[in-house]
mmCIF file of C-alpha atoms in Angstrom:
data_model
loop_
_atom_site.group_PDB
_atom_site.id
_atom_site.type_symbol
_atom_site.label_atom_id
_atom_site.label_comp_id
_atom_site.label_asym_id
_atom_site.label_seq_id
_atom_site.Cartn_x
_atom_site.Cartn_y
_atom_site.Cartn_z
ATOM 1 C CA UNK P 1 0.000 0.000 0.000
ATOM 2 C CA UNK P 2 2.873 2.483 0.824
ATOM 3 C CA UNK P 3 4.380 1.070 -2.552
ATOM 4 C CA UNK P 4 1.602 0.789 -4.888
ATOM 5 C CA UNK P 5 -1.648 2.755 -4.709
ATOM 6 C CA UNK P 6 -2.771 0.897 -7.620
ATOM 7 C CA UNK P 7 -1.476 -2.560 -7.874
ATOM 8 C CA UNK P 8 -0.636 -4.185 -11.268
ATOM 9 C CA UNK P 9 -2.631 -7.233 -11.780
ATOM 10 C CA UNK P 10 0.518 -9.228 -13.218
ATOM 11 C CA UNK P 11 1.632 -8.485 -9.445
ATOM 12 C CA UNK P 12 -1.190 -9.844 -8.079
ATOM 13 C CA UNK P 13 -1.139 -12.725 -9.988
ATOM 14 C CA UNK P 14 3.094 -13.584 -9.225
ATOM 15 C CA UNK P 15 2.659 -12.642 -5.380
ATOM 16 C CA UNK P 16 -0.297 -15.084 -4.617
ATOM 17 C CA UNK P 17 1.460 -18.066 -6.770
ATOM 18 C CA UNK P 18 -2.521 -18.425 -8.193
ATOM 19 C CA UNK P 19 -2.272 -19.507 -11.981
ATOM 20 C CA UNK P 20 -3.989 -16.349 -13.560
ATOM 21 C CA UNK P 21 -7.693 -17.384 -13.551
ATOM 22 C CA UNK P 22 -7.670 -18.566 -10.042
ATOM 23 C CA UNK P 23 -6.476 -14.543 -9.022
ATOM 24 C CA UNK P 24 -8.582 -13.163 -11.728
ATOM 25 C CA UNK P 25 -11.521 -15.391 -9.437
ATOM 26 C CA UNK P 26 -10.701 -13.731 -6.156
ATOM 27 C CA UNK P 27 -10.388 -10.382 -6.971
ATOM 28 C CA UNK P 28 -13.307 -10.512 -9.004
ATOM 29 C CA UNK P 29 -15.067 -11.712 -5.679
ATOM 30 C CA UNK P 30 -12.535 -8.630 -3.984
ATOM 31 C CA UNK P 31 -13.946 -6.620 -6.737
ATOM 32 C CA UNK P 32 -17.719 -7.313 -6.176
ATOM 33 C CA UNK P 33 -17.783 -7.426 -2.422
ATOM 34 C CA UNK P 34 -16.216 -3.323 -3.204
ATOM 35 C CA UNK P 35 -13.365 -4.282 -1.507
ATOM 36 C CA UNK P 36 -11.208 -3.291 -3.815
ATOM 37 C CA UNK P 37 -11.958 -1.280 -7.038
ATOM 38 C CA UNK P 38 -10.605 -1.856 -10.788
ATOM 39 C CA UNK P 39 -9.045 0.802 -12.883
ATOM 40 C CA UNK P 40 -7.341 0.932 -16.323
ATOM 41 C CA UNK P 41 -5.437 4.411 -15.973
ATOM 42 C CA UNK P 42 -2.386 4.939 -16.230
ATOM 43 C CA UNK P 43 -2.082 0.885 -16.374
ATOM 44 C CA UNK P 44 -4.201 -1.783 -15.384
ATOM 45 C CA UNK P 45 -4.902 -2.604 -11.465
ATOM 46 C CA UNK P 46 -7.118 -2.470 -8.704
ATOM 47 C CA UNK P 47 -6.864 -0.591 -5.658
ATOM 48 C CA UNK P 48 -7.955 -1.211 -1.963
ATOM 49 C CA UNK P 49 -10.996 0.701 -0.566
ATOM 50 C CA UNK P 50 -11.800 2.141 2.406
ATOM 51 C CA UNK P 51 -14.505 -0.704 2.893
ATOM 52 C CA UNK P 52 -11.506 -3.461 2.329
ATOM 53 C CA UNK P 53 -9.372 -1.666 4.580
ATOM 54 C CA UNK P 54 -12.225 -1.634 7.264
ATOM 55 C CA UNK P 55 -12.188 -5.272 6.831
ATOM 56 C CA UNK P 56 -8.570 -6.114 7.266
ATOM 57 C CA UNK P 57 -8.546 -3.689 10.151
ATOM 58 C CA UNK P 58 -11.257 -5.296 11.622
ATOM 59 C CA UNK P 59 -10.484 -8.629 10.920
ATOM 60 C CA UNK P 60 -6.872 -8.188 12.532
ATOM 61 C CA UNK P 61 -8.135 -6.509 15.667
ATOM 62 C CA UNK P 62 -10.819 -9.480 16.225
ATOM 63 C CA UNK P 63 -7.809 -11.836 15.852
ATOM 64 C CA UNK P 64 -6.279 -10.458 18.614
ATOM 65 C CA UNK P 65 -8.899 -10.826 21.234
ATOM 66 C CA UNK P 66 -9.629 -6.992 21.103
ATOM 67 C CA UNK P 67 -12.661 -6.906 19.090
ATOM 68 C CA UNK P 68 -15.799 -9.102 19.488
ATOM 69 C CA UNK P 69 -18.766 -7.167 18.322
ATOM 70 C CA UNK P 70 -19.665 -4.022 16.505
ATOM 71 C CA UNK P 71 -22.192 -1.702 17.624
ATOM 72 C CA UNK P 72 -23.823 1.471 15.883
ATOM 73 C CA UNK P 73 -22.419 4.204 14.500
ATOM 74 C CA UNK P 74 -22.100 7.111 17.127
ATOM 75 C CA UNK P 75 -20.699 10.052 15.379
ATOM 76 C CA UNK P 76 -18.962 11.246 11.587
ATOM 77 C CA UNK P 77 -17.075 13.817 11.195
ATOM 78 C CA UNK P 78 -14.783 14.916 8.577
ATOM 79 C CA UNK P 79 -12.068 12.563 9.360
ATOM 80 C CA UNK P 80 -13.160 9.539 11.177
ATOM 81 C CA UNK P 81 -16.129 7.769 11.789
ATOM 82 C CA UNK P 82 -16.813 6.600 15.363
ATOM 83 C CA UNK P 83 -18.623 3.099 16.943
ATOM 84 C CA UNK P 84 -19.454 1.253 19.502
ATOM 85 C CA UNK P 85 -17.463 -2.013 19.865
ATOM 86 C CA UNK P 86 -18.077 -4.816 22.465
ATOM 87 C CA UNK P 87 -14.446 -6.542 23.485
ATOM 88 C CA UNK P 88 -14.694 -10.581 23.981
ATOM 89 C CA UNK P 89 -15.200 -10.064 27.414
ATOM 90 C CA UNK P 90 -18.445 -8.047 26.454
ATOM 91 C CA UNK P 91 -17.007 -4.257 27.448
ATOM 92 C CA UNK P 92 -18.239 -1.962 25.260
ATOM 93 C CA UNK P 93 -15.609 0.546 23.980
ATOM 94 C CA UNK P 94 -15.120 2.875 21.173
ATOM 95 C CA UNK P 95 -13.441 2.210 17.520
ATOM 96 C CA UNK P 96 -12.394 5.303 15.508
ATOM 97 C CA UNK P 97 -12.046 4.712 11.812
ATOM 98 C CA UNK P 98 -9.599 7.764 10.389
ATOM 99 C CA UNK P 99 -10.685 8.615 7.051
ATOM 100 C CA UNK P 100 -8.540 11.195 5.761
ATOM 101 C CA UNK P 101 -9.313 12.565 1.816
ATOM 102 C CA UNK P 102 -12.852 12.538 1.890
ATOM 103 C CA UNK P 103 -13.985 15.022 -0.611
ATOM 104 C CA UNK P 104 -14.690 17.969 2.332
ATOM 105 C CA UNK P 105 -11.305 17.769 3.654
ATOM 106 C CA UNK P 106 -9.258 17.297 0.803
ATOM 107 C CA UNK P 107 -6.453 20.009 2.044
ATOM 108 C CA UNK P 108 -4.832 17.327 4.804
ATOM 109 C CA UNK P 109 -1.999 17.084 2.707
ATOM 110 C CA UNK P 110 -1.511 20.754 3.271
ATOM 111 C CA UNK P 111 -2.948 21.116 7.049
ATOM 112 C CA UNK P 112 -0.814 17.966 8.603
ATOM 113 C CA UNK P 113 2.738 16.989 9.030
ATOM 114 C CA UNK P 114 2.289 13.263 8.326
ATOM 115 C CA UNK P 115 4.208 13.460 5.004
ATOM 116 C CA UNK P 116 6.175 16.020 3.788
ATOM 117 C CA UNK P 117 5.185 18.531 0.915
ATOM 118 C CA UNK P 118 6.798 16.787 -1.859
ATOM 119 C CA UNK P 119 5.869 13.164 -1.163
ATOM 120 C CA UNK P 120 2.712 11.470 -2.530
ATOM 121 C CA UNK P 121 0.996 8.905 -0.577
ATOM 122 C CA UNK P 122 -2.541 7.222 -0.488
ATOM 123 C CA UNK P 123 -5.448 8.381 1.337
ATOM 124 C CA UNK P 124 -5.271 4.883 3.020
ATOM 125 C CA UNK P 125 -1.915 5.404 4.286
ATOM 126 C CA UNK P 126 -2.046 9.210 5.502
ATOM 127 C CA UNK P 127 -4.834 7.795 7.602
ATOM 128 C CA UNK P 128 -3.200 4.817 8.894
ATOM 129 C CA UNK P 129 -0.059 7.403 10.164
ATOM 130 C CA UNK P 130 -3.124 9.548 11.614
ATOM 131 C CA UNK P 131 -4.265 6.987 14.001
ATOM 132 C CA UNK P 132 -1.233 5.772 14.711
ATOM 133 C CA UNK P 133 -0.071 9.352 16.254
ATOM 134 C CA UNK P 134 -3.174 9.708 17.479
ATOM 135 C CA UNK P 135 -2.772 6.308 19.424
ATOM 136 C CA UNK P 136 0.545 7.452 20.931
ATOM 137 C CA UNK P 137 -0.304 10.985 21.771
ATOM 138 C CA UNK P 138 -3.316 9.305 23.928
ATOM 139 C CA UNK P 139 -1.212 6.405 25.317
ATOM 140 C CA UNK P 140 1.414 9.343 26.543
ATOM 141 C CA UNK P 141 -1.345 11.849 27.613
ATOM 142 C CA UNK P 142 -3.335 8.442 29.744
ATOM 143 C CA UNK P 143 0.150 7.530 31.340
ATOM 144 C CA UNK P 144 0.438 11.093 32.783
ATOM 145 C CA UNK P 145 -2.731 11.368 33.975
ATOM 146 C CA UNK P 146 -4.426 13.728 31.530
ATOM 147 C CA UNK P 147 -8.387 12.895 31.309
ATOM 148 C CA UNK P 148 -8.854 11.227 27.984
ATOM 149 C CA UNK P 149 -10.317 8.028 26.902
ATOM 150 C CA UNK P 150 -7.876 4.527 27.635
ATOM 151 C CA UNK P 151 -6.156 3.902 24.538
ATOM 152 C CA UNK P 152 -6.561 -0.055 24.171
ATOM 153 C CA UNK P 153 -5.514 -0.846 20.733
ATOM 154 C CA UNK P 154 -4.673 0.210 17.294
ATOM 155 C CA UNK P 155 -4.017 -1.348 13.629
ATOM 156 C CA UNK P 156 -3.805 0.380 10.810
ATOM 157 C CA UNK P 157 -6.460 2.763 10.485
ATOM 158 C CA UNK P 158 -8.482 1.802 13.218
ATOM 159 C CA UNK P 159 -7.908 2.796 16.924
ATOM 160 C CA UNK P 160 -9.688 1.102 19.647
ATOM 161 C CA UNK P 161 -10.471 3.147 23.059
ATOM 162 C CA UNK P 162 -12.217 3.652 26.205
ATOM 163 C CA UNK P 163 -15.521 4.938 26.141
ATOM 164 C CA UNK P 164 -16.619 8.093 27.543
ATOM 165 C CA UNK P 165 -20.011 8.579 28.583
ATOM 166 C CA UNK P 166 -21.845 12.269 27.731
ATOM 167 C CA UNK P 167 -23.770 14.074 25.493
ATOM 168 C CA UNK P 168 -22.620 16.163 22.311
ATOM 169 C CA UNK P 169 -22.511 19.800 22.726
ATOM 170 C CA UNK P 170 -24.489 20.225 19.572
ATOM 171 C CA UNK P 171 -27.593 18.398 21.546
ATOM 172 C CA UNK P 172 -27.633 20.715 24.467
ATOM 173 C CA UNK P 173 -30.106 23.354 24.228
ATOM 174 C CA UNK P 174 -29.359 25.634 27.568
ATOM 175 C CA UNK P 175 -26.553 25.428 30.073
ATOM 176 C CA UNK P 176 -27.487 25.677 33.779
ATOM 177 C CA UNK P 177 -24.010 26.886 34.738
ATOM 178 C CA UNK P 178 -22.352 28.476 32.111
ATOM 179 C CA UNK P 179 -19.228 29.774 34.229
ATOM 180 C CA UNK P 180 -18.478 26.491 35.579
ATOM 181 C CA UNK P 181 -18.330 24.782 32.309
ATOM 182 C CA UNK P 182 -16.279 27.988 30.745
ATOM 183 C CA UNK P 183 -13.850 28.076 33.774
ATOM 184 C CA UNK P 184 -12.926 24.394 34.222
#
């Protein structure tokens, strides 16, 4: 992914040592599940989607005991989508999903340090290096103290964390102490 946005279907076909129709099958399968997408320009390849990279996210967080269930969506904004998640022992926490490039928020490139100016990389890849420095800036801000949610886990683009109970701010109508909540 870091390598190859779009991946050359000869490629394909030489790294899974799958005689050309039996890759053709499975990324047809990829291809119709929208895991991954086809194009023909500049050569021809398919790409991973956010959907597929949900899914290997997802799948490699279940394998290590830190998923079990997912829940509903609780919130979208413009670069990550939040849920509830139940761990195996049935504590519900929170799973972030960073989606950096969607087509509001196009100027990340510009706005974060993740890459520098002159460097190309995938939407995929800007977001896994988002949630992985968001994952360490919580672990170090938890382990001093600082009130923010537990970090638990993280792969790829996917961070896994405590939940915190509350309402949004957009769903309060009147404050009955302003000043405390100002002051604090």
């Amino acid at each position: 992914m870091k390598n190859h946005e779009l991946v050359p279907t000869s490629l394909i076909e030489s790294i899974s040592g799958l005689k050309r129709g039996g890759a053709f099958k499975y990324v047809k399968l990829l291809c119709r599940n929208k895991l991954v997408a086809h194009q023909s320009k500049p050569y021809d390849g398919y790409r991973l989607t956010f959907k597929g990279y949900d899914y290997l996210g997802l799948k490699t967080l279940s394998k290590r005991g830190t998923l079990g269930a997912v829940g509903i969506q609780i919130g979208v904004g413009k670069e990550s989508d939040v849920f509830t998640v139940s761990t195996v022992e049935g504590e519900e926490v929170c799973l972030k999903l960073h989606r950096l490039g969607r087509a509001c928020f196009r100027t990340v490139k510009n706005n974060r340090d993740y890459i520098r100016q002159d460097q190309h990389a995938s939407w995929l890849y800007l977001s896994r290096l988002s949630a992985l420095k968001e994952y360490a800036f919580m672990s170090a801000l938890y382990s001093k103290g600082f009130p923010v949610p537990k970090p638990i886990d993280v792969n790829r683009h996917c961070v896994v964390m405590s939940l915190s109970m509350g309402y949004q701010l957009n769903s309060i109508q009147q404050l009955r102490h302003p000043g405390k909540v100002f002051d604090t």
